[in-house]
Coordinates of C-alpha atoms in Angstrom, one line a residue:
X4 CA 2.5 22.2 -13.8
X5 CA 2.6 20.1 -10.8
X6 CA 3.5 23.7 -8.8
X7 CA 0.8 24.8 -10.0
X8 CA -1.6 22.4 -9.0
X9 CA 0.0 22.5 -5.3
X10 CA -0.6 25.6 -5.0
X11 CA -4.2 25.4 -6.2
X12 CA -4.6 22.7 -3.6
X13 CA -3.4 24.4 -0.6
X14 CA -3.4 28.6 -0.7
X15 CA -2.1 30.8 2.3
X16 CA -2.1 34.4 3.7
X17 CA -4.7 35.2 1.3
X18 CA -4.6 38.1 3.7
X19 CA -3.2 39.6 6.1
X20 CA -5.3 41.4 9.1
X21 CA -4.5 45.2 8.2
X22 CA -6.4 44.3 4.7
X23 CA -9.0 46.7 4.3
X24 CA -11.2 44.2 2.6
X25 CA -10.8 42.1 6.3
X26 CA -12.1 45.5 8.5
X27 CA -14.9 46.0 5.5
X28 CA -16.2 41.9 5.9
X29 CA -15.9 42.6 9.7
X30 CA -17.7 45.6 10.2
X31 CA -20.1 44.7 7.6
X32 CA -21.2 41.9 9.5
X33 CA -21.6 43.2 12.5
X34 CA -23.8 46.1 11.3
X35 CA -25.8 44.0 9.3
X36 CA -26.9 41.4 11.7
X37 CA -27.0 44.2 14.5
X38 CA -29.5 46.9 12.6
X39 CA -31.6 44.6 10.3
X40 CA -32.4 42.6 13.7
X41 CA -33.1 45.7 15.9
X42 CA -35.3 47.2 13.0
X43 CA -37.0 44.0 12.5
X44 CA -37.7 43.2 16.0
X45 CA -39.7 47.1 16.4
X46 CA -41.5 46.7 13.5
X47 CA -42.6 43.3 14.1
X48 CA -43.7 44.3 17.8
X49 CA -45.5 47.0 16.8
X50 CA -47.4 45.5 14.3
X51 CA -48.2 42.8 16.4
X52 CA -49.8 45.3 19.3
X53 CA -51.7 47.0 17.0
X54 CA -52.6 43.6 15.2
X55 CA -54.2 42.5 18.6
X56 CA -58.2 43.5 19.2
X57 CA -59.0 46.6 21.5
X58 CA -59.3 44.5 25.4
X59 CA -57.5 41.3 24.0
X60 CA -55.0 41.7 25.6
X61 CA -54.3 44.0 29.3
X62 CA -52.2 46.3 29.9
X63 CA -50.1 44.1 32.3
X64 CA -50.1 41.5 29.5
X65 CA -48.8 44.1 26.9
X66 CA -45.8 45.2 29.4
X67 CA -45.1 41.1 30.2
X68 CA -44.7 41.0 26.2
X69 CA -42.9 44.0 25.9
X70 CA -40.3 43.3 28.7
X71 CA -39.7 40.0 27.6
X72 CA -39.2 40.9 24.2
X73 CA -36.8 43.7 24.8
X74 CA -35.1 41.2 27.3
X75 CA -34.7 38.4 24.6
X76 CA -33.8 40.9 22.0
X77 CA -30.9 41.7 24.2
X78 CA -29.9 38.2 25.0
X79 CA -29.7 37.1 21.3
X80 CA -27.9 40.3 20.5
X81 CA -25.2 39.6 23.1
X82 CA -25.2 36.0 21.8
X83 CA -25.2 36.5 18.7
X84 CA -22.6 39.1 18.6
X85 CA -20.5 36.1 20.3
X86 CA -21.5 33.7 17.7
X87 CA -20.8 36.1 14.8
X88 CA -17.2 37.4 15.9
X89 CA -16.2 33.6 16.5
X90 CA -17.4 32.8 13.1
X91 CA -15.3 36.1 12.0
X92 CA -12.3 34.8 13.9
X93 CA -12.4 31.4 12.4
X94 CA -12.8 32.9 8.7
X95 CA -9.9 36.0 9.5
X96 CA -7.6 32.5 11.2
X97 CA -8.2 30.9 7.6
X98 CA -7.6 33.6 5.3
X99 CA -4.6 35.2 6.9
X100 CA -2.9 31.8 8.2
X101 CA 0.9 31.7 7.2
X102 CA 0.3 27.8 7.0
X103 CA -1.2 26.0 3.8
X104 CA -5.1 26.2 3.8
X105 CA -7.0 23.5 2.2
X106 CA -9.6 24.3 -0.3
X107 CA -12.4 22.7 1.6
X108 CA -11.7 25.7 4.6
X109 CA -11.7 28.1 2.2
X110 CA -15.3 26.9 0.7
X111 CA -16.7 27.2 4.4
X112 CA -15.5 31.0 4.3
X113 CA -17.5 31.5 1.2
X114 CA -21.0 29.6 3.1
X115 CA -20.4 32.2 6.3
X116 CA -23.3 34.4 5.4
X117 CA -25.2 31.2 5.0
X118 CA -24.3 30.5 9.2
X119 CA -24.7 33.8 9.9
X120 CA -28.5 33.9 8.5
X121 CA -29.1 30.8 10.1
X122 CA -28.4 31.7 13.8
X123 CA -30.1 34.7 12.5
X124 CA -33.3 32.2 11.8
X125 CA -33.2 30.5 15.0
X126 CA -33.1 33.1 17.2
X127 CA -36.3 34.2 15.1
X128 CA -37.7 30.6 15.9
X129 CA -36.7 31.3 19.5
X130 CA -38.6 34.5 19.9
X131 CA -41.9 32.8 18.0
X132 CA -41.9 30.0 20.4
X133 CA -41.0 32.6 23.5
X134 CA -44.3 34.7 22.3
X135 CA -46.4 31.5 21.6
X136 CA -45.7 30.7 25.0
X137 CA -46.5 33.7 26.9
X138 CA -49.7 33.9 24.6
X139 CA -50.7 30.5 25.1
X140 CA -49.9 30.3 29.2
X141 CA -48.9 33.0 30.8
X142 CA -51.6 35.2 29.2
X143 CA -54.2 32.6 28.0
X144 CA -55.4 34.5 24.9
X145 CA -57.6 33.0 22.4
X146 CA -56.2 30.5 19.8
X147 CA -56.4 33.0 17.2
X148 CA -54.3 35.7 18.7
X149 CA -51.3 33.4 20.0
X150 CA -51.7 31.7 16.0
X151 CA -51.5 35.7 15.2
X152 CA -48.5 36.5 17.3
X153 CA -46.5 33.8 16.3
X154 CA -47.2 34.3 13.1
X155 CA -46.6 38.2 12.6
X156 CA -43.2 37.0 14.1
X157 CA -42.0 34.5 11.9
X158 CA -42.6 36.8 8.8
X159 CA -41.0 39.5 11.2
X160 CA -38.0 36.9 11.3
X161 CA -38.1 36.1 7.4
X162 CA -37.8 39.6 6.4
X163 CA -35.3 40.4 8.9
X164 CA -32.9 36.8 7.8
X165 CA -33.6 38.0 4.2
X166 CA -32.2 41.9 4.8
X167 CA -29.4 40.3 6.7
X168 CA -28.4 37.9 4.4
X169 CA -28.4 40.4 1.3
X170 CA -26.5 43.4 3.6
X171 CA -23.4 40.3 4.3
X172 CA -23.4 39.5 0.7
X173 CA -22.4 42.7 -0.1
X174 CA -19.9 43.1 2.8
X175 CA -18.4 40.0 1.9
X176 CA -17.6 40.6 -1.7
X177 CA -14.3 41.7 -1.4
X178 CA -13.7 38.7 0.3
X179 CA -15.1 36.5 -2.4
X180 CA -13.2 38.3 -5.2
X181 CA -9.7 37.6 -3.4
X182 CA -11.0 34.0 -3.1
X183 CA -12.1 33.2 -6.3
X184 CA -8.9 35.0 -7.8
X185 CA -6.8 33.0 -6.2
X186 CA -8.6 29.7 -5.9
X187 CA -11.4 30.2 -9.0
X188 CA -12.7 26.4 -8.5
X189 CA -14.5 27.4 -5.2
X190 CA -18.1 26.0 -5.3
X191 CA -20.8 28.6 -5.9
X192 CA -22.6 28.7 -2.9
X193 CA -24.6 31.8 -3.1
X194 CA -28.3 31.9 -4.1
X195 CA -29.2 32.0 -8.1
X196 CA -30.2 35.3 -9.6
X197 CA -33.8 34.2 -10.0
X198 CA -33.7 33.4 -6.3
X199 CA -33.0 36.9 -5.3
X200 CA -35.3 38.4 -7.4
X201 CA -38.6 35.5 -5.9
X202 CA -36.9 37.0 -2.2
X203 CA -37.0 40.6 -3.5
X204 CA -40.8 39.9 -4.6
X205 CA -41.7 38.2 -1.5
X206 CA -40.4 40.8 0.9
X207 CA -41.9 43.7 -1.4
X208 CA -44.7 42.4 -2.4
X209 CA -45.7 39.0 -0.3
X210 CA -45.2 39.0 2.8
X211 CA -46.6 42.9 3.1
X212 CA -49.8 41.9 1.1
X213 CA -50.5 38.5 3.1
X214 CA -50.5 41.0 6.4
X215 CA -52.4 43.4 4.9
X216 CA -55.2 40.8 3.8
X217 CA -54.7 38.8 7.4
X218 CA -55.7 42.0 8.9
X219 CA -58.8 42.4 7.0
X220 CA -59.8 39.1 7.6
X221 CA -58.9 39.4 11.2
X222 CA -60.0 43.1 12.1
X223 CA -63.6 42.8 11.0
X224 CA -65.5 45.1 13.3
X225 CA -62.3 46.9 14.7
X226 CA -61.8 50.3 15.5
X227 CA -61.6 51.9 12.1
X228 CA -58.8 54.5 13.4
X229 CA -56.6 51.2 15.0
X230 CA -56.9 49.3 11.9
X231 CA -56.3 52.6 10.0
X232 CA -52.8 52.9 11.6
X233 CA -52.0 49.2 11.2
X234 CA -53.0 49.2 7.4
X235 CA -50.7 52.1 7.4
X236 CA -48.0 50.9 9.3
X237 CA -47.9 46.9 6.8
X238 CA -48.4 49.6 4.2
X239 CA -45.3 51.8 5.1
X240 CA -43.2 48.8 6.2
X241 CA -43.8 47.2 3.3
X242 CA -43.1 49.8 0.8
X243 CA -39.7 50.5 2.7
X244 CA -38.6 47.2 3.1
X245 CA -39.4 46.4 -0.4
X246 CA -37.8 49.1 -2.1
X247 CA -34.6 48.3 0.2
X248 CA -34.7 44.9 -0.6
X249 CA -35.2 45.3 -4.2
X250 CA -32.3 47.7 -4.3
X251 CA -30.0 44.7 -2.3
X252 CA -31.0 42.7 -5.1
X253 CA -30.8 44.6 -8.2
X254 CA -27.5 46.0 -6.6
X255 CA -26.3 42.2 -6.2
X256 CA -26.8 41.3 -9.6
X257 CA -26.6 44.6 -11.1
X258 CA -22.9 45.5 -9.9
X259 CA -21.3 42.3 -10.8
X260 CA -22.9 42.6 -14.9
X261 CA -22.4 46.2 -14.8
X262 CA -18.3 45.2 -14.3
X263 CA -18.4 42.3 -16.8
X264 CA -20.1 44.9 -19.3
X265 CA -17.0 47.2 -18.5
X266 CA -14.8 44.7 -19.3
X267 CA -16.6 43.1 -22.1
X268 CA -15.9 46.8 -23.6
X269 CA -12.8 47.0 -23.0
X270 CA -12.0 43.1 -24.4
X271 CA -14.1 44.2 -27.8
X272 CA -12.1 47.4 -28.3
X273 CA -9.1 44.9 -28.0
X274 CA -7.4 44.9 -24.7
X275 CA -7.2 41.3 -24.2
X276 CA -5.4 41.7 -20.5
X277 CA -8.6 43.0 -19.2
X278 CA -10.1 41.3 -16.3
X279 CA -13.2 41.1 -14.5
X280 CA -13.1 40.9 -10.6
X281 CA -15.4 37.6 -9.5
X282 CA -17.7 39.7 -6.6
X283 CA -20.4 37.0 -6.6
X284 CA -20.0 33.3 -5.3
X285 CA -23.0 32.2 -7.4
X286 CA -24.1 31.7 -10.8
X287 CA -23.0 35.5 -11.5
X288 CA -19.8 34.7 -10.3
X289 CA -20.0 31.8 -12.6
X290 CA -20.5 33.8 -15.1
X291 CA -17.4 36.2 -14.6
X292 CA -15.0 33.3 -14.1
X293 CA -16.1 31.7 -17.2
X294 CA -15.5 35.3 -19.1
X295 CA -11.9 35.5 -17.1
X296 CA -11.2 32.0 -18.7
X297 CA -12.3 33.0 -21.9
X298 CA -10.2 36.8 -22.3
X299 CA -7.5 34.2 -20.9
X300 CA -7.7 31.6 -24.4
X301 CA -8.0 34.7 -26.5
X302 CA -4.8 36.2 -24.7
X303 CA -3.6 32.6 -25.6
X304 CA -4.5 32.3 -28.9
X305 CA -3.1 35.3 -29.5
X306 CA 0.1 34.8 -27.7
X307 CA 0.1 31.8 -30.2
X308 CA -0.8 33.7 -33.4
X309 CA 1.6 36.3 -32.5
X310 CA 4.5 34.0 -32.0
X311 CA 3.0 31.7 -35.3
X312 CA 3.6 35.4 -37.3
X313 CA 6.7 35.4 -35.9
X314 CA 7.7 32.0 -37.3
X315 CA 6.7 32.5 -40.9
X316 CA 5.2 36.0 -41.2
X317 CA 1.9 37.5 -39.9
X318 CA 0.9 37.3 -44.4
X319 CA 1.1 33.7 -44.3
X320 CA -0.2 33.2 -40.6
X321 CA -3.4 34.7 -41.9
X322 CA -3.2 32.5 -44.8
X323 CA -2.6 29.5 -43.1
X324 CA -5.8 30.2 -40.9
X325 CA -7.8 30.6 -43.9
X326 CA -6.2 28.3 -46.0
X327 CA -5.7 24.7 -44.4
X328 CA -5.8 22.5 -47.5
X329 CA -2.5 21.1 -49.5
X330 CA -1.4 22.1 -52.7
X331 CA -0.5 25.8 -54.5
X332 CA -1.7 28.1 -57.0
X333 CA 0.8 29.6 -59.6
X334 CA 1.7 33.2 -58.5
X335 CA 3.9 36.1 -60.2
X336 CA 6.7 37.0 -57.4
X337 CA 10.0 38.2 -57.3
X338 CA 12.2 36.1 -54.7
X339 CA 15.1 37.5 -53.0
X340 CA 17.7 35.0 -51.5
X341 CA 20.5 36.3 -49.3
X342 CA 23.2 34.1 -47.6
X343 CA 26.1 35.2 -45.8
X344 CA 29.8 34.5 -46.8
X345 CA 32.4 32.3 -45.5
X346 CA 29.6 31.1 -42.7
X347 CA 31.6 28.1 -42.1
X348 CA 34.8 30.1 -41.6
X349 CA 33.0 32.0 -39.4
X350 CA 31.2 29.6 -36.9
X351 CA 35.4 27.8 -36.9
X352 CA 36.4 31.5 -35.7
X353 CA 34.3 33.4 -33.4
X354 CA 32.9 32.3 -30.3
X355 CA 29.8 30.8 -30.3
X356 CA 27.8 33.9 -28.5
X357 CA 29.5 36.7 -30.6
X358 CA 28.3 34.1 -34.0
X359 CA 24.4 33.9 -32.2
X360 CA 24.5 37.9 -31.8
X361 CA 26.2 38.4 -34.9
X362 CA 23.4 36.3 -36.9
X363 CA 21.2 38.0 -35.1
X364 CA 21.6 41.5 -36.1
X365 CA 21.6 40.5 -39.6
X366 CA 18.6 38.9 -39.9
X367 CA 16.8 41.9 -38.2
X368 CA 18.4 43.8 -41.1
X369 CA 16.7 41.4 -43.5
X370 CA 13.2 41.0 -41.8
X371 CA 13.0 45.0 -41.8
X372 CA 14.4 45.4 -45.5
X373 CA 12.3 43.2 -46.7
X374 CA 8.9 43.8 -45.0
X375 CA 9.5 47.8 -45.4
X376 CA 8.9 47.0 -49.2
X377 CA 5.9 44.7 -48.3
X378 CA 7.8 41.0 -48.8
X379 CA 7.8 38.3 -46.0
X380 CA 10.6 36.7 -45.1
X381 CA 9.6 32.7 -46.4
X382 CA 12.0 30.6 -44.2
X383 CA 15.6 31.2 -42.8
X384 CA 17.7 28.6 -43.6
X385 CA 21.0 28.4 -41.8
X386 CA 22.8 31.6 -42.4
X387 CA 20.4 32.2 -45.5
X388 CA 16.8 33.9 -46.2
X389 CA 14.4 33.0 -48.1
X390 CA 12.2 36.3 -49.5
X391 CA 9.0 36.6 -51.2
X392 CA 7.7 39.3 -52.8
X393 CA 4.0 39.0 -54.9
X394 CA 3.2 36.2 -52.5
X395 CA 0.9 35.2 -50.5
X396 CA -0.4 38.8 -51.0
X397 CA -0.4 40.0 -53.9
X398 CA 1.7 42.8 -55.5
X399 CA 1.8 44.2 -58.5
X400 CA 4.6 46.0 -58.7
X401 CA 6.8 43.0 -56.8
X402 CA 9.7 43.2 -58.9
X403 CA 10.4 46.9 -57.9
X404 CA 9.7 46.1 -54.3
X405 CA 12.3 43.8 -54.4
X406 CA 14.8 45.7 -56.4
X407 CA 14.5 48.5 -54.2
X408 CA 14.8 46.3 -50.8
X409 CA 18.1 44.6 -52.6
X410 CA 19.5 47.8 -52.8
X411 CA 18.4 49.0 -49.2
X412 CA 19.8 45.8 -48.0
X413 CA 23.4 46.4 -49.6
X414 CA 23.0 50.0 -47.8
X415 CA 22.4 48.2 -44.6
X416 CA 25.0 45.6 -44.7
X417 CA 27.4 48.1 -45.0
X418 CA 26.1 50.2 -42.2
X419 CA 25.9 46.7 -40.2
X420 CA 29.7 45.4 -41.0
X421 CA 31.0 48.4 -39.0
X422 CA 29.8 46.5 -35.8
X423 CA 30.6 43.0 -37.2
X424 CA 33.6 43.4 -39.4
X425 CA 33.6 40.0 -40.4
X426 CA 29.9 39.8 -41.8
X427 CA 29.4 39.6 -45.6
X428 CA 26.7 38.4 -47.9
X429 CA 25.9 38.1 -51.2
X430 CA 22.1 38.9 -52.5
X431 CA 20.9 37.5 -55.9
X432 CA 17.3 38.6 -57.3
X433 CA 14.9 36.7 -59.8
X434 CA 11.4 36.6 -60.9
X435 CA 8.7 34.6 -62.5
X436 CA 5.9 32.4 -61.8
X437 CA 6.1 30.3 -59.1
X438 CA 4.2 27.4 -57.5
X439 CA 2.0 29.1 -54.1
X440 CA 1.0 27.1 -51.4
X441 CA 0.9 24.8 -48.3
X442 CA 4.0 21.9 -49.2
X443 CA 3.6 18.5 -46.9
X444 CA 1.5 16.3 -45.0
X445 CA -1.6 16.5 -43.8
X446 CA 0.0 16.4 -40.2
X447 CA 2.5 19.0 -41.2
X448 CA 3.0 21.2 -43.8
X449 CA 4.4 25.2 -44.5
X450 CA 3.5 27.4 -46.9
X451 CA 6.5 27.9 -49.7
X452 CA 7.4 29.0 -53.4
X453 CA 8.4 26.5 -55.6
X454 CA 9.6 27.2 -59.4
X455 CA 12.6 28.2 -61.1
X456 CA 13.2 31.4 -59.8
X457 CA 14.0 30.4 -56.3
X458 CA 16.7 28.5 -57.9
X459 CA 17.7 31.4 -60.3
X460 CA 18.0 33.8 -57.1
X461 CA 19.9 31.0 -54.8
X462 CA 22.5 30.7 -57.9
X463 CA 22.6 34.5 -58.6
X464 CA 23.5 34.7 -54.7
X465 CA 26.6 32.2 -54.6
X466 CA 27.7 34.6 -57.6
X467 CA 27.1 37.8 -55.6
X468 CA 29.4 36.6 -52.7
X469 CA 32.5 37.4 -55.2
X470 CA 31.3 40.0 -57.0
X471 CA 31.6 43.5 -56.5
X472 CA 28.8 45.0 -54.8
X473 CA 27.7 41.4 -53.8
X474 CA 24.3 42.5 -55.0
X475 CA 23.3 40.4 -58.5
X476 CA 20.0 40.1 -60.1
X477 CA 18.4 38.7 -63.5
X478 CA 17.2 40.8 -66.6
X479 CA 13.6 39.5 -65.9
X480 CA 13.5 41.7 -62.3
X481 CA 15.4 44.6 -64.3
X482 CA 12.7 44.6 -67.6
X483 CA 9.6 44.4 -65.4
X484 CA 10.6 47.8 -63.6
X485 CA 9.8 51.0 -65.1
X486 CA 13.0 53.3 -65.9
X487 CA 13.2 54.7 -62.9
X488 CA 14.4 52.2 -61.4
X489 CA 16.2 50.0 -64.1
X490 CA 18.6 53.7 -64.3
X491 CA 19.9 52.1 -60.6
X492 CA 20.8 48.8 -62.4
X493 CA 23.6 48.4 -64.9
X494 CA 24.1 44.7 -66.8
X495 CA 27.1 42.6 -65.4
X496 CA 26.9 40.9 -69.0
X497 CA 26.0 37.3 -69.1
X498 CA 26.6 34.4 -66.4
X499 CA 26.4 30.2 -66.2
X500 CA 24.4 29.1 -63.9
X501 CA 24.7 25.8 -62.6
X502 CA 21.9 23.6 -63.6
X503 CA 20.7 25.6 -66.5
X504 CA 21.5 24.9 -70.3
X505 CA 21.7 28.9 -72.0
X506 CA 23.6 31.5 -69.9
X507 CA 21.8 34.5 -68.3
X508 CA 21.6 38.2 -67.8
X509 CA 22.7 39.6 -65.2
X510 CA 23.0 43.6 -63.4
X511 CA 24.0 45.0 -60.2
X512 CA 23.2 48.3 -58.7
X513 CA 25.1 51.3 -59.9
X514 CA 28.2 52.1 -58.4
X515 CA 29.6 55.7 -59.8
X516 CA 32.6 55.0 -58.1
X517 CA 33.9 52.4 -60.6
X518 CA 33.9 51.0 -64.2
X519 CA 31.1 48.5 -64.3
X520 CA 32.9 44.9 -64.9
X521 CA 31.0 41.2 -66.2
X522 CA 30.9 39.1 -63.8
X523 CA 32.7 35.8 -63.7

């Protein structure tokens, strides 16, 4: 456990640099921030020429505004291409160091797209101020048209920081679901689904609508053809940008669901390994860890019933999750008790691995006698079994279940003493009503028979171990059978059993190689 949490603690070479999810995080930011700024910064400066009036602003004034955007663009591209790879070196220097990484490094991988969108945003808040300026001084326009110009930039600048920040959230997902495999307590840092879908509005519908109305307002009197093309253009931009940005949404909460529904699927049709890979690092990330943690208690629980079935028998594991109160109900069974011979002789004779394996092979033998005739196999006790037969499902024909699986299990024995020459057992057989039920405390208790045949069949066994055949079973077990299968059984005459005051009937399977003889 304490590995565990070390490990936890301090990850390394997450990665390594040939990863393709590495080249895919590093291209993808590189194209994003590159394109959605380029794109932004033409649409913006065309709107905002056609947004000025006819003679507001010269010719000479236009080319100033044009140069010097075209010259700023390329100054915060070249910078920001700087800023972005160092950023990308940092987070590749983390994720592929050979040295223990703390968590707290690895959390500031997850908030790049975050610094990314923020240079993004400042260089926006650059060019607003570098237009206000030129507006303001170098041009002297009216109020309203530097207001105008720095304005149509800044929502130039939101869209733009928007785009880019939904275009790296997608380039950085294989990168988040590496993280969040190997480190799943990373913080959530990315925004909430109803977030997204207020930005998706806004950029659709919002910001396109508040320049379309701006205009309006503004253009009263304009040259209908001018203010035809710029109602056209916020109309087109908006409509494109929208529908891309409401793609980069949906896409960003659509994907990750779409893969927990996949999995979901495959969990309900039973596959309990299934997995979902965590490609958000926000509340739909969340959301796929928590499932993760849940398939992994089912896998658990299941691990644990599995192994609880193995214990005492998948019968009484289902009846010990339905049933958790004391006490029994009486029940119609036939019990089979089996126990080998000489076991003391044996553990003073062969080694103790060649005993283990030995023991081994014959209670496999038992378990798959015994459950091929639908019985359970109650408790092993030592060299001994314990089998039920009628409980703690019910059977109606129990007794010939267990007549025919005592029978099957002398046929085995034999097959199984060619490998272990010193195995032998005897088998003894009885039926009636027993006592059903969960025996104990309320801390801990099993589920057992109780009543005199389990003592009838544990005598009738110490007699089988020196009689021939070593298979012995009472008349009760031999009269509930139909004839059929009492023709396999022929009466051993009558035997004392120790505890009991009248003597009892006894048979054994046919054997047509000999005389039948009583037992003594």
């Amino acid at each position: 456990m304490d590995a565990l949490l070390n490990a936890r603690r301090e990850m390394r070479c997450i990665f390594t640099r040939s990863d393709p999810e590495i080249q895919k995080a590093r291209w993808m930011t590189a194209l994003s921030l590159g394109l959605a700024n380029i794109a932004g910064a033409a649409i913006t400066f065309a709107i905002g020429v056609l947004a000025f009036p006819s003679g507001a602003v010269t010719n000479r004034g236009l080319a100033i505004l044009g140069f010097s955007t075209a010259g700023y663009l390329a100054l915060t591209l070249v910078l920001g291409s700087v800023v972005a790879l160092r950023i990308a070196a940092t987070a590749e220097e983390v994720l592929t160091s050979q040295e223990p990484v703390p968590p707290a490094k690895l959390q500031e991988v997850l908030r790049n797209q975050w610094r990314h969108t923020q240079y993004c945003a400042i260089y926006w808040v650059g060019a607003a101020a570098m237009v206000g300026f030129l507006l303001a001084v170098v041009l002297q326009a009216e109020p309203i048209l530097v207001f105008r110009g720095v304005l149509t930039v800044l929502l130039g600048g939101l869209t733009t920081c928007a785009i880019a920040f939904l275009l790296l959230e997608r380039g950085m997902r294989p990168v988040v679901t590496r993280l969040r495999e190997v480190l799943p307590e990373i913080t959530a840092c990315a925004p909430s689904v109803r977030a997204r879908l207020l930005l998706a509005w806004g950029l659709g519908s919002g910001i396109p609508l508040l320049g379309i109305a701006l205009t309006l307002v503004e253009q009263q009197g304009a040259d209908h053809g001018r203010l035809f093309i710029l109602l056209g253009l916020l109309t087109g931009a908006g409509i494109l940008v929208g529908a891309y940005t409401s793609v980069l949404a949906a896409g960003s909460v659509a994907d990750p669901l779409r893969a927990l529904h996949r999995t979901m699927e495959r969990v309900a049709d039973g596959d309990l390994s299934a997995t979902v890979p965590i490609q958000d690092s926000g509340e739909i990330g969340d959301l796929q860890l928590r499932f993760n943690r849940m398939t992994a208690g089912l896998r658990e629980r299941e691990q644990l019933r599995e192994l609880f079935g193995r214990h005492v028998g998948t019968d009484v594991a289902r009846y010990a999750v339905d049933n958790t109160n004391l006490g029994g109900e009486q029940r119609d069974v036939s019990v089979l008790f089996i126990d080998l011979r000489s076991s003391t002789a044996l553990a003073e004779t062969l080694p103790p691995v060649r005993l283990v394996a030995m023991l081994n092979d014959f209670f496999t033998t038992v378990v798959a006698a015994v459950e091929s005739e639908g019985g359970w196999v109650n408790k092993f006790e030592g060299d001994a079994a314990l089998c039920i037969f009628g409980a703690p499902v019910p059977q109606e024909d129990h007794a010939v279940h267990a007549l025919r699986a005592a029978r099957r299990l002398s046929n085995d024995l034999d097959e199984l003493r060619r490998r272990h020459p010193d195995l032998d057992a005897g088998i003894g057989v009885a039926g009636g009503t027993v006592v059903a039920g969960n025996i104990g405390s309320a801390q801990r208790y099993e589920y057992t028979v109780i009543g005199d045949p389990v003592n009838v069949a544990s005598r009738l066994c110490t007699l089988a171990k020196r009689a021939p055949g070593r298979v012995l079973v009472d008349s009760a077990s031999v009269d509930a059978v139909g004839a059929e299968e009492q023709a396999k059984w022929e009466s051993r005459g009558d035997v004392e059993l120790r505890g009991r005051e009248r003597p009892a009937s006894v048979y054994a399977p046919v054997d047509t190689s000999r005389t039948p003889t009583a037992v003594s």
